[in-house]
């Protein structure tokens, strides 16, 4: 590809970015789009809605959102969106720092050496082939290869120093997050599965007797896990209807007009309105444990959540074997209540390893099937192959402008569209695996998408020149460094355009929220539907983290091979830092917290990118017959691996386990302050099998009470529950009216 084709692709993407950013700055000011661009703030009821009047200022593009996103402090972001968002943004900070150094070194040092590597007459720069800007243009045995070796040392040392600083910084943040957060019910709870059945006693009694016998001093209580049946679905729908009714009624009144009585957390009604309903239902069911239906329901129980008196006792119980048979009484630390993935708790523990093998095999098969669209994308970059596949395009391809667009822009667009099918499928695989938490499912999907992206976007594109190249990777692994060194510079053109389309353009699509914008338009303007503040998206870490890490890998591997990619990457990281800060502050709501556990994945991927860069450089120096540079690169490779091992031993266990020192100190503080009794009372109501599907803040308070799912007559219970719900709603209305009447004399 000529340099002019790259400029054409860059011009198209710059125009698209400018258009999307201008549209965003205008559309975000329109009142009917507040639910699209301020979803999190609306869900938390911290957004002051503006009147729907016409103003000419709303039609002018402004950059005020950039200033607000930039000047927001890291502590404010942590309080708003949790530690995970801070970790994600630290990845951008690291990327901006390292690629600023890399761009300075490689653009000023490596690029001139590559350009003048051969004794040749250069054309006008727009007419030059992009190959003259790569290391392939340096002749064999050139003494100037020491510039590449020194640059590689500078990049690696800078990256290791920054990675160590970030790992240390985020580790401190995680420890502060654990010790400084409010009491987490997950720290006191243990999920128990594969419970042995007994014909002589109910499963409920079996669990109680076991933990009283072996954990008597620390055992508090337990909660059975039952199947989600027809009645439970009715309860879910009734809860959502009640929340919507309360929200509509209370939106008319001022929050200050409520009574000072005990609240349920959402409205002005006494908390006992909902608590009495729960207690009445549970007591009615517990009084008839001899019922055959009750016995049959407990036989189908997959496990239980066991509560302990202290954090330390729960951690110890979750880590040790409870039985001499490792397949019985299997314990894991329970996720926090809003993070539990209830549908996966029904999976028998003996099936989990089979499910993991099956999903791994399915992921590998899909990775190889995806080679087909990648090979088609590579064929689009060669005009000769396009003319053979599409003979009718011969006339169009002869025109230089269309040839530049097709070879320089469309291939990366086709690949980007194909990659949209990957996240839903990998999320499905992660659900089938049997993870017990929503954060665990998203973390598993993140790893799968990361492996898939690195293999199909990087390796397959590099090796797709011929089938022989792909086979050689497996038949001749020793020749892989030399093979990559020969093929990577040839694909620099494609990856530069990929950064433009999948990087720049996707960021603008992210901030514009194209899908949600279209959905909002049709729901409001066509179907005249009202907004549902409970329906708020959580941040898609499983798609965005692999994307950013892939761009880091491309930046490292092409830094000395084709430095022309670095300015485009630096623009992407700077723009992405601002865009994602804005989205985290305004759009996405954190439904659950992973506690920064994604950083070890990020760190390991970045170190892998460094090692891969050094392996490719090693092959390149071997091909160019530079033994001195080869020897120094081997030393650098060994040093990078040792650095990663040191970081793993120094920091990684902080993200995998809790320290006894921190947990015991937290337990002592709670006991001395008298909060432990309150925590124990909250534990009994913390886990509910009917959490709202959205996880929004407004619905958390009603759904804290667990409901036992043991039914005698589902139809009769549904009818009674409907009447109870109507009575509760009527009580809400009467209470509000009473508060209004009481407040009228004061207002006069």
XYZ file of C-alpha atoms in Angstrom:
748
model
C 0.000 0.000 0.000
C 1.140 3.495 -0.781
C 1.396 6.196 1.845
C -1.407 8.086 0.091
C -3.831 5.180 0.759
C -3.007 5.433 4.457
C -3.689 9.176 4.346
C -7.041 8.461 2.678
C -8.015 6.030 5.438
C -6.857 8.491 8.105
C -8.838 11.306 6.502
C -12.030 9.230 6.411
C -11.688 8.247 10.075
C -10.828 11.774 11.187
C -13.965 13.011 9.439
C -16.089 10.309 11.078
C -14.637 11.135 14.496
C -15.238 14.863 14.094
C -18.829 14.206 12.994
C -19.603 11.823 15.855
C -18.054 14.030 18.529
C -19.969 17.054 17.238
C -23.212 15.086 17.209
C -22.573 13.888 20.747
C -21.968 17.379 22.092
C -25.332 18.416 20.600
C -27.431 15.330 21.330
C -26.395 15.131 24.983
C -28.030 18.533 25.560
C -31.447 17.413 24.321
C -33.781 16.526 27.235
C -35.237 13.471 25.489
C -31.714 11.959 25.277
C -30.882 12.268 28.976
C -31.657 8.573 29.526
C -29.044 7.681 26.887
C -26.186 9.926 27.981
C -26.868 10.284 31.727
C -28.212 6.835 32.630
C -26.163 6.385 35.780
C -26.980 9.799 37.178
C -30.685 9.329 36.465
C -30.657 5.915 38.143
C -29.098 7.426 41.262
C -31.524 10.369 41.129
C -28.625 12.829 41.248
C -29.344 14.475 37.926
C -31.243 17.732 37.811
C -33.501 17.520 34.790
C -33.845 20.609 32.667
C -37.054 21.981 31.260
C -37.892 20.928 27.723
C -37.679 24.331 26.053
C -35.991 25.381 22.853
C -32.582 27.017 23.108
C -30.188 27.840 20.305
C -27.238 26.906 22.541
C -28.402 23.291 22.513
C -27.688 23.120 18.796
C -24.070 24.296 19.061
C -21.262 21.751 19.508
C -19.205 22.411 22.625
C -16.303 20.707 24.387
C -17.465 21.210 27.952
C -17.794 17.476 28.533
C -14.080 17.037 27.852
C -13.172 19.541 30.568
C -15.499 17.908 33.096
C -14.199 14.432 32.328
C -10.557 15.505 32.533
C -10.714 17.422 35.811
C -12.671 14.788 37.745
C -10.386 13.286 40.378
C -9.615 9.594 40.712
C -11.193 9.438 44.168
C -14.450 10.832 42.795
C -14.441 8.168 40.085
C -13.827 5.456 42.677
C -16.720 6.637 44.800
C -19.004 6.820 41.783
C -18.037 3.723 39.816
C -15.872 1.571 42.071
C -12.302 0.351 42.001
C -12.681 -1.495 38.689
C -13.197 1.744 36.775
C -10.074 3.201 38.400
C -8.049 0.154 37.335
C -9.371 0.417 33.782
C -8.425 4.082 33.555
C -4.979 3.337 35.012
C -4.447 1.093 31.989
C -4.943 4.146 29.782
C -2.585 6.201 31.927
C 0.081 3.522 31.586
C -0.503 3.343 27.816
C -0.222 7.103 27.378
C 3.009 7.240 29.366
C 4.765 4.295 27.729
C 3.767 5.170 24.161
C 4.740 8.776 24.638
C 8.242 7.523 25.439
C 8.080 4.928 22.646
C 6.900 7.440 20.055
C 9.635 9.887 20.985
C 12.364 7.226 20.741
C 11.143 5.417 17.629
C 9.915 8.345 15.530
C 13.127 10.312 16.065
C 15.530 7.366 16.066
C 14.183 4.222 14.390
C 12.018 5.705 11.628
C 14.855 7.643 9.885
C 17.045 4.521 10.001
C 14.282 2.449 8.404
C 13.603 5.069 5.722
C 17.245 5.393 4.704
C 18.105 1.717 5.214
C 18.619 1.032 1.519
C 20.625 2.982 -1.010
C 17.789 4.002 -3.274
C 16.174 7.035 -4.833
C 13.123 7.939 -2.781
C 9.911 9.158 -4.347
C 7.652 11.923 -3.110
C 6.452 10.749 0.331
C 2.714 10.330 -0.573
C 3.780 8.045 -3.451
C 6.137 5.991 -1.299
C 5.301 2.434 -0.324
C 4.792 1.944 3.404
C 7.415 -0.803 3.360
C 10.184 1.817 3.216
C 9.146 2.938 6.724
C 9.592 -0.562 8.196
C 12.619 -2.523 9.341
C 12.321 -4.630 6.167
C 13.936 -1.692 4.338
C 17.156 -2.025 6.389
C 19.799 -4.032 4.532
C 21.378 -7.146 6.010
C 24.447 -6.668 8.158
C 23.759 -2.971 8.646
C 25.532 -1.408 11.604
C 22.521 0.847 12.203
C 20.600 -2.050 13.730
C 22.109 -1.043 17.064
C 19.596 1.820 17.022
C 16.769 -0.728 17.039
C 18.432 -2.709 19.845
C 18.954 0.367 22.030
C 15.386 1.515 21.376
C 14.107 -1.918 22.388
C 16.035 -1.658 25.673
C 14.640 1.807 26.374
C 11.070 0.662 25.661
C 11.366 -2.490 27.774
C 12.994 -0.811 30.772
C 10.469 2.035 30.705
C 7.565 -0.406 30.455
C 8.840 -2.545 33.351
C 9.326 0.484 35.603
C 5.843 1.780 34.813
C 4.272 -1.662 35.215
C 5.886 -2.112 38.625
C 4.662 1.312 39.721
C 1.123 0.586 38.526
C 1.020 -2.869 40.133
C 2.190 -1.425 43.438
C -0.243 1.490 43.226
C -3.273 -0.667 42.372
C -2.354 -3.208 45.067
C -2.499 -0.436 47.660
C -5.821 0.715 46.245
C -7.224 -2.799 46.522
C -6.106 -3.172 50.151
C -7.623 0.215 50.956
C -10.802 -0.850 49.178
C -11.095 -3.993 51.304
C -10.453 -2.263 54.635
C -12.269 0.989 53.886
C -15.508 -0.250 52.293
C -18.731 -0.842 54.263
C -19.210 -4.377 55.628
C -19.653 -6.783 52.722
C -22.004 -9.736 53.360
C -19.852 -11.801 51.002
C -17.001 -11.675 53.512
C -19.170 -13.461 56.101
C -20.806 -15.973 53.747
C -19.725 -19.287 52.258
C -21.416 -21.100 49.397
C -21.707 -24.834 50.099
C -22.410 -27.282 47.273
C -22.419 -31.042 46.725
C -24.162 -31.631 50.048
C -24.672 -35.357 50.810
C -28.315 -36.402 51.000
C -29.730 -38.333 53.937
C -32.952 -40.340 54.165
C -33.233 -39.815 57.915
C -33.292 -36.007 58.054
C -34.062 -33.004 55.936
C -31.271 -31.322 54.075
C -31.826 -28.213 56.161
C -31.074 -30.186 59.316
C -28.092 -31.902 57.682
C -26.455 -28.557 56.921
C -27.148 -27.174 60.371
C -25.850 -30.243 62.183
C -22.680 -30.406 60.099
C -21.628 -26.805 60.685
C -22.671 -26.792 64.329
C -20.548 -29.888 64.831
C -17.405 -28.713 62.997
C -17.732 -24.906 63.118
C -19.789 -24.481 66.262
C -17.973 -21.437 67.626
C -18.205 -19.447 64.390
C -21.365 -20.751 62.672
C -24.220 -18.243 62.604
C -26.959 -19.451 60.268
C -27.605 -20.652 56.742
C -29.978 -20.105 53.848
C -31.182 -22.843 51.519
C -31.077 -22.330 47.761
C -34.241 -23.356 45.950
C -35.283 -23.541 42.350
C -36.822 -20.422 40.880
C -40.360 -21.528 40.083
C -43.538 -19.964 38.764
C -44.350 -18.229 41.998
C -40.888 -16.692 42.213
C -41.333 -15.191 38.750
C -44.612 -13.708 39.950
C -42.843 -12.209 42.969
C -40.199 -10.673 40.685
C -42.825 -9.064 38.468
C -44.806 -7.851 41.464
C -41.678 -6.290 42.954
C -40.903 -4.434 39.746
C -44.500 -3.196 39.500
C -44.389 -1.964 43.093
C -41.099 -0.124 42.522
C -42.464 1.583 39.432
C -45.643 2.598 41.292
C -43.690 4.047 44.206
C -41.338 5.900 41.874
C -44.246 7.501 39.992
C -46.076 8.520 43.163
C -43.025 9.912 44.899
C -41.850 11.870 41.875
C -44.704 14.307 42.541
C -43.700 15.099 46.088
C -40.659 16.571 47.700
C -38.361 14.162 49.498
C -38.376 16.415 52.588
C -42.087 15.814 53.146
C -41.639 12.227 54.284
C -42.179 10.923 57.760
C -39.333 10.340 60.161
C -40.527 6.792 60.883
C -38.431 3.761 59.992
C -38.163 3.465 56.216
C -37.673 0.557 53.865
C -35.033 2.633 52.080
C -37.039 3.619 49.004
C -40.269 5.303 50.046
C -41.912 6.926 53.068
C -43.665 3.773 54.213
C -42.604 1.925 57.299
C -40.187 -0.902 56.617
C -42.512 -3.306 58.401
C -44.937 -3.098 55.462
C -42.686 -5.350 53.453
C -41.087 -7.172 56.385
C -44.443 -8.344 57.766
C -45.342 -9.770 54.380
C -42.083 -11.690 54.227
C -42.309 -12.953 57.800
C -45.889 -14.046 57.358
C -45.018 -16.032 54.266
C -41.924 -17.698 55.683
C -43.482 -18.632 59.009
C -46.415 -20.237 57.203
C -44.019 -22.455 55.266
C -41.647 -23.323 58.105
C -44.528 -24.609 60.206
C -45.122 -27.500 57.795
C -41.730 -29.089 57.224
C -43.306 -32.562 57.300
C -45.129 -31.871 54.051
C -43.966 -34.288 51.274
C -43.678 -31.389 48.855
C -41.314 -29.659 51.251
C -39.202 -32.784 51.551
C -39.094 -33.181 47.777
C -38.091 -29.525 47.323
C -35.207 -29.918 49.764
C -34.019 -33.041 47.974
C -33.585 -30.943 44.841
C -31.694 -28.212 46.708
C -28.277 -27.724 45.075
C -26.629 -26.080 48.072
C -26.808 -23.388 50.692
C -25.258 -20.129 51.782
C -23.751 -20.491 55.257
C -23.203 -17.396 57.388
C -20.377 -17.083 59.915
C -19.907 -14.712 62.823
C -16.603 -13.250 61.607
C -14.880 -12.603 58.304
C -11.874 -14.652 59.300
C -13.991 -17.715 60.091
C -15.737 -17.491 56.698
C -12.443 -17.203 54.813
C -10.964 -20.192 56.656
C -14.071 -22.295 56.035
C -14.021 -21.461 52.328
C -10.355 -22.422 51.910
C -10.093 -25.733 53.764
C -11.546 -29.114 52.797
C -14.692 -29.829 54.783
C -14.583 -33.578 54.184
C -12.051 -36.295 53.412
C -13.924 -36.675 50.125
C -13.073 -33.536 48.102
C -16.278 -33.930 46.067
C -18.519 -33.477 49.134
C -19.198 -30.313 51.130
C -17.442 -28.140 48.564
C -17.072 -24.571 49.842
C -16.348 -21.288 48.100
C -16.447 -17.763 49.408
C -19.846 -16.442 48.408
C -20.025 -13.394 46.109
C -21.626 -10.245 47.390
C -25.448 -10.375 47.148
C -25.810 -8.266 44.005
C -23.051 -10.279 42.314
C -24.532 -13.756 42.752
C -25.398 -15.499 39.488
C -28.333 -17.475 40.858
C -29.120 -19.549 37.784
C -25.660 -21.167 37.884
C -26.035 -22.294 41.493
C -28.287 -25.049 40.216
C -25.445 -26.674 38.269
C -24.248 -29.854 40.053
C -20.681 -29.495 41.191
C -19.666 -32.729 39.465
C -20.593 -31.221 36.098
C -18.464 -28.102 36.362
C -15.200 -29.620 35.128
C -17.019 -31.164 32.153
C -18.595 -27.821 31.338
C -15.222 -26.072 31.469
C -13.685 -28.606 29.097
C -16.647 -28.338 26.725
C -16.586 -24.532 26.649
C -12.811 -24.544 26.158
C -13.169 -26.903 23.203
C -15.990 -24.809 21.753
C -13.925 -21.624 22.116
C -10.952 -23.202 20.339
C -13.169 -24.470 17.509
C -14.697 -21.027 17.102
C -11.242 -19.446 17.027
C -10.250 -21.636 14.099
C -13.580 -21.175 12.301
C -13.059 -17.429 12.496
C -9.958 -17.797 10.324
C -12.297 -17.787 7.294
C -13.429 -14.125 7.608
C -9.891 -13.088 8.529
C -8.538 -14.706 5.367
C -11.218 -12.908 3.354
C -10.169 -9.620 4.923
C -6.568 -10.237 3.925
C -7.608 -10.987 0.350
C -9.271 -7.565 0.173
C -5.909 -5.887 0.643
C -4.545 -7.329 -2.626
C -6.040 -5.903 -5.801
C -5.095 -8.942 -7.863
C -7.063 -11.306 -5.640
C -10.026 -8.931 -5.507
C -10.178 -8.828 -9.296
C -10.192 -12.630 -9.403
C -12.930 -12.928 -6.766
C -15.053 -10.042 -8.107
C -14.419 -9.652 -11.871
C -17.150 -7.006 -12.106
C -15.050 -4.625 -9.969
C -12.129 -4.444 -12.377
C -13.286 -1.086 -13.767
C -13.765 0.399 -10.284
C -10.454 -0.913 -8.983
C -8.561 0.808 -11.781
C -9.531 4.186 -10.301
C -6.906 5.178 -7.763
C -9.295 6.713 -5.200
C -11.591 3.664 -5.012
C -8.575 1.368 -4.925
C -7.206 3.287 -1.930
C -10.534 3.140 -0.093
C -11.046 -0.583 -0.737
C -7.522 -1.667 0.165
C -6.873 0.872 2.920
C -10.225 1.220 4.714
C -12.711 -1.567 3.975
C -10.628 -4.566 5.195
C -10.402 -3.302 8.756
C -14.105 -2.337 8.700
C -15.113 -5.850 7.618
C -12.969 -7.376 10.355
C -14.420 -4.994 12.937
C -17.987 -5.941 11.987
C -17.108 -9.629 12.162
C -15.686 -9.210 15.665
C -19.054 -7.960 16.972
C -20.251 -11.587 17.015
C -17.531 -12.635 19.469
C -18.531 -11.033 22.849
C -22.090 -12.465 23.033
C -20.858 -15.946 22.201
C -17.980 -15.811 24.694
C -20.350 -14.506 27.376
C -22.602 -17.486 26.655
C -19.654 -19.864 27.015
C -18.741 -18.234 30.327
C -22.304 -18.697 31.584
C -22.301 -22.372 30.614
C -19.024 -22.879 32.504
C -20.828 -22.569 35.805
C -19.358 -19.454 37.414
C -21.229 -18.509 40.579
C -20.877 -14.728 40.228
C -21.674 -12.209 37.549
C -18.247 -10.626 37.922
C -16.636 -14.049 37.533
C -18.626 -14.621 34.363
C -17.508 -11.287 32.960
C -13.893 -11.950 33.955
C -13.984 -15.350 32.251
C -15.493 -13.809 29.122
C -12.791 -11.135 29.194
C -10.048 -13.780 29.141
C -11.711 -15.706 26.318
C -12.175 -12.584 24.193
C -8.596 -11.540 24.914
C -7.165 -14.868 23.712
C -9.492 -14.854 20.727
C -8.565 -11.310 19.760
C -4.811 -11.803 20.044
C -4.938 -15.017 18.021
C -7.367 -13.995 15.265
C -6.608 -10.298 14.927
C -2.842 -10.461 15.323
C -1.433 -13.918 14.628
C -3.913 -15.040 11.967
C -3.628 -11.757 10.092
C 0.154 -11.969 10.216
C 0.250 -15.618 9.127
C -2.597 -15.484 6.600
C -0.320 -14.815 3.641
C -0.559 -18.501 2.804
C -1.727 -21.743 4.331
C 1.881 -22.891 4.368
C 2.789 -20.119 6.827
C 0.052 -21.244 9.219
C 1.183 -24.869 9.073
C 4.814 -23.918 9.623
C 3.931 -22.421 12.996
C 3.014 -25.896 14.248
C 5.519 -27.987 12.262
C 8.553 -25.735 12.793
C 8.134 -23.847 16.095
C 11.872 -23.076 16.239
C 11.527 -20.988 13.082
C 8.646 -18.941 14.495
C 10.783 -15.879 15.513
C 12.296 -15.604 12.044
C 8.914 -16.193 10.417
C 7.231 -13.486 12.497
C 10.147 -11.118 11.878
C 9.648 -11.562 8.160
C 5.828 -11.346 8.118
C 5.045 -8.707 10.776
C 6.480 -5.691 8.884
C 4.456 -6.692 5.805
C 1.203 -6.358 7.800
C 1.992 -2.920 9.222
C -0.337 -1.295 6.694
C -3.345 -3.337 7.731
C -2.825 -2.798 11.459
C -2.423 0.951 11.054
C -5.807 1.118 9.320
C -7.203 -1.237 11.975
C -6.171 1.214 14.686
C -7.990 3.947 12.807
C -11.248 2.037 12.314
C -11.438 -0.206 15.369
C -9.757 2.405 17.573
C -10.706 5.950 16.661
C -14.083 5.241 15.073
C -15.161 2.758 17.757
C -14.421 5.321 20.482
C -16.672 7.823 18.775
C -19.353 5.170 18.367
C -19.008 4.381 22.072
C -19.528 7.949 23.200
C -22.395 8.504 20.770
C -24.146 5.309 21.980
C -25.577 4.644 18.548
C -27.636 1.590 19.482
C -29.144 3.154 22.611
C -29.779 6.400 20.757
C -31.772 4.626 18.026
C -33.634 2.548 20.597
C -34.479 5.647 22.614
C -35.743 7.435 19.520
C -38.106 4.631 18.521
C -39.330 3.972 22.057
C -40.123 7.634 22.743
C -41.030 9.117 19.388
C -42.600 6.108 17.673
C -44.032 3.961 20.484
C -44.405 6.794 23.067
C -42.904 4.738 25.907
C -41.620 6.185 29.163
C -38.082 5.742 30.470
C -37.308 3.000 32.950
C -34.565 4.361 35.243
C -33.904 0.848 36.547
C -32.641 -0.325 33.152
C -29.048 0.902 33.196
C -26.055 -0.747 31.547
C -23.000 -1.825 33.460
C -19.571 -1.132 32.021
C -18.583 -3.763 29.393
C -15.157 -4.638 30.779
C -15.199 -7.953 28.916
C -15.136 -6.161 25.546
C -13.180 -2.993 26.263
C -10.270 -4.435 28.239
C -9.251 -6.912 25.467
C -9.528 -4.141 22.890
C -7.204 -1.789 24.776
C -4.741 -4.599 25.516
C -4.670 -5.551 21.822
C -3.699 -1.993 20.903
C -0.928 -2.149 23.497
C 0.323 -5.360 21.915
C 0.257 -3.778 18.454
C 2.132 -0.762 19.770
C 4.907 -2.835 21.315
C 5.336 -5.292 18.446
C 5.408 -2.600 15.746
C 7.416 -0.057 17.737
C 10.753 -0.863 16.099
C 9.296 -2.761 13.123
C 7.000 -0.035 11.798
C 7.051 3.063 14.052
C 4.523 4.841 11.851
C 1.719 3.214 13.869
C 2.720 4.916 17.133
C 1.232 8.413 16.583
C -2.146 6.876 15.705
C -2.059 4.720 18.826
C -1.129 7.646 21.049
C -4.103 9.613 19.742
C -6.344 6.612 20.449
C -5.187 6.300 24.078
C -5.561 10.032 24.760
C -9.032 10.161 23.219
C -10.072 6.911 24.908
C -8.984 8.216 28.314
C -11.373 11.153 27.994
C -14.206 9.173 26.421
C -14.239 6.402 29.015
C -13.978 8.825 31.923
C -17.065 10.550 30.590
C -18.928 7.269 30.101
C -18.046 6.008 33.571
C -19.193 9.243 35.188
C -22.459 9.615 33.280
C -23.610 6.470 31.469
C -22.654 3.178 33.123
C -23.773 2.072 36.567
C -21.575 -0.376 38.573
C -23.934 -3.250 39.375
C -21.218 -5.258 41.097
C -17.581 -4.910 42.085
C -14.612 -7.106 41.105
C -12.203 -5.326 43.431
C -9.610 -4.599 40.744
C -9.051 -8.280 39.902
C -8.675 -7.439 36.208
C -5.279 -5.825 36.732
C -3.276 -9.107 36.924
C -4.780 -10.025 33.548
C -3.743 -6.644 32.170
C -0.247 -6.919 33.630
C 0.365 -10.419 32.280
C -0.879 -9.440 28.824
C 1.393 -6.406 28.718
C 4.396 -8.506 29.743
C 3.444 -11.036 27.062
C 3.402 -8.192 24.537
C 6.920 -7.201 25.613
C 8.174 -10.780 25.348
C 6.556 -11.196 21.925
C 8.190 -7.958 20.771
C 11.575 -9.222 21.897
C 11.051 -12.599 20.177
C 10.165 -10.877 16.902
C 13.165 -8.551 17.275
C 15.342 -11.590 17.974
C 14.219 -13.177 14.715
C 14.705 -9.905 12.856
C 18.257 -9.450 14.119
C 18.974 -13.060 13.158
C 17.704 -12.505 9.610
C 19.675 -9.262 9.310
C 22.862 -11.033 10.505
C 23.446 -8.899 13.608
C 24.847 -11.306 16.257
C 25.629 -8.573 18.803
C 22.047 -7.292 18.794
C 20.801 -10.881 18.977
C 22.852 -11.582 22.105
C 21.674 -8.442 23.888
C 18.059 -9.216 22.981
C 18.333 -12.662 24.592
C 19.532 -11.043 27.821
C 16.638 -8.591 27.681
C 14.192 -11.458 27.137
C 15.454 -13.302 30.208
C 15.319 -10.125 32.293
C 11.687 -9.470 31.293
C 10.613 -12.983 32.301
C 12.365 -12.615 35.675
C 10.671 -9.251 36.210
C 7.271 -10.838 35.634
C 8.055 -13.616 38.118
C 9.045 -11.058 40.745
C 5.805 -9.105 40.268
C 3.802 -12.322 40.451
C 5.344 -13.307 43.787
C 5.231 -9.749 45.135
C 1.705 -8.641 44.213
C -0.512 -11.311 42.635
C -1.640 -12.980 45.881
C -3.120 -9.674 47.005
C -5.690 -10.084 44.213
C -6.345 -13.779 44.879
C -6.773 -13.890 48.662
C -7.450 -11.826 51.767
C -4.911 -11.280 54.492
C -5.684 -12.590 57.978
C -4.283 -9.400 59.471
C -6.785 -7.158 57.678
C -9.782 -9.416 58.325
C -9.069 -9.900 62.030
C -8.576 -6.164 62.531
C -11.876 -5.459 60.770
C -13.643 -8.023 62.964
C -12.155 -6.496 66.125
C -13.160 -2.995 65.104
C -16.743 -4.098 64.453
C -16.960 -5.950 67.760
C -15.536 -3.044 69.758
C -17.814 -0.515 68.089
C -20.918 -2.687 68.518
C -21.604 -2.980 64.806
C -21.164 -6.759 64.647
C -24.666 -7.484 65.936
C -26.149 -5.203 63.309
C -24.068 -6.923 60.622
C -25.349 -10.327 61.747
C -28.941 -9.140 61.513
C -28.336 -7.822 58.021
C -26.713 -11.091 56.905
C -29.949 -13.013 57.416
C -31.707 -10.748 54.920
C -28.829 -9.966 52.571
C -29.158 -12.737 49.990
C -32.321 -12.886 47.940
C -33.020 -15.331 45.131
C -35.115 -12.717 43.371
C -32.764 -9.773 42.826
C -33.896 -7.311 40.205
C -32.377 -8.110 36.862
C -31.080 -4.605 36.391
C -29.208 -4.279 39.653
C -30.105 -0.602 39.874
C -29.694 1.305 43.108
C -33.330 2.129 43.504
C -34.375 -1.481 43.741
C -31.788 -2.817 46.146
C -33.603 -1.961 49.339
C -36.823 -3.859 48.651
C -35.095 -7.012 47.428
C -32.962 -7.677 50.469
C -35.338 -10.129 52.130
C -34.957 -13.726 50.941
C -38.173 -15.572 50.140
C -38.367 -19.336 50.712
C -39.621 -21.131 47.624
C -41.595 -24.009 49.184
C -45.174 -24.001 47.870
C -48.296 -26.014 48.702
C -50.580 -24.495 46.089
C -48.863 -22.050 43.679
C -52.127 -20.694 42.307
C -53.567 -19.952 45.740
C -50.283 -18.445 46.925
C -50.140 -16.247 43.830
C -53.647 -14.975 44.527
C -52.869 -14.243 48.169
C -49.604 -12.559 47.230
C -51.388 -10.367 44.704
C -53.794 -9.232 47.407
C -50.878 -8.551 49.766
C -49.210 -6.469 47.086
C -52.387 -4.442 46.519
C -52.697 -3.827 50.261
C -49.068 -2.693 50.419
C -49.509 -0.329 47.491
C -52.656 1.097 49.095
C -50.706 1.643 52.327
C -48.046 3.502 50.374
C -50.667 5.785 48.844
C -52.456 6.435 52.150
C -49.169 7.170 53.919
C -48.169 9.702 51.293
C -51.535 11.436 51.491
C -51.251 11.618 55.298
C -47.801 13.217 55.053
C -49.158 15.814 52.647
C -52.018 16.717 54.964
C -49.636 16.952 57.935
C -47.224 19.189 56.057
C -49.848 21.648 54.776
C -50.133 23.665 58.049
C -46.350 23.954 58.193
C -46.206 25.196 54.632
C -48.880 27.804 55.405
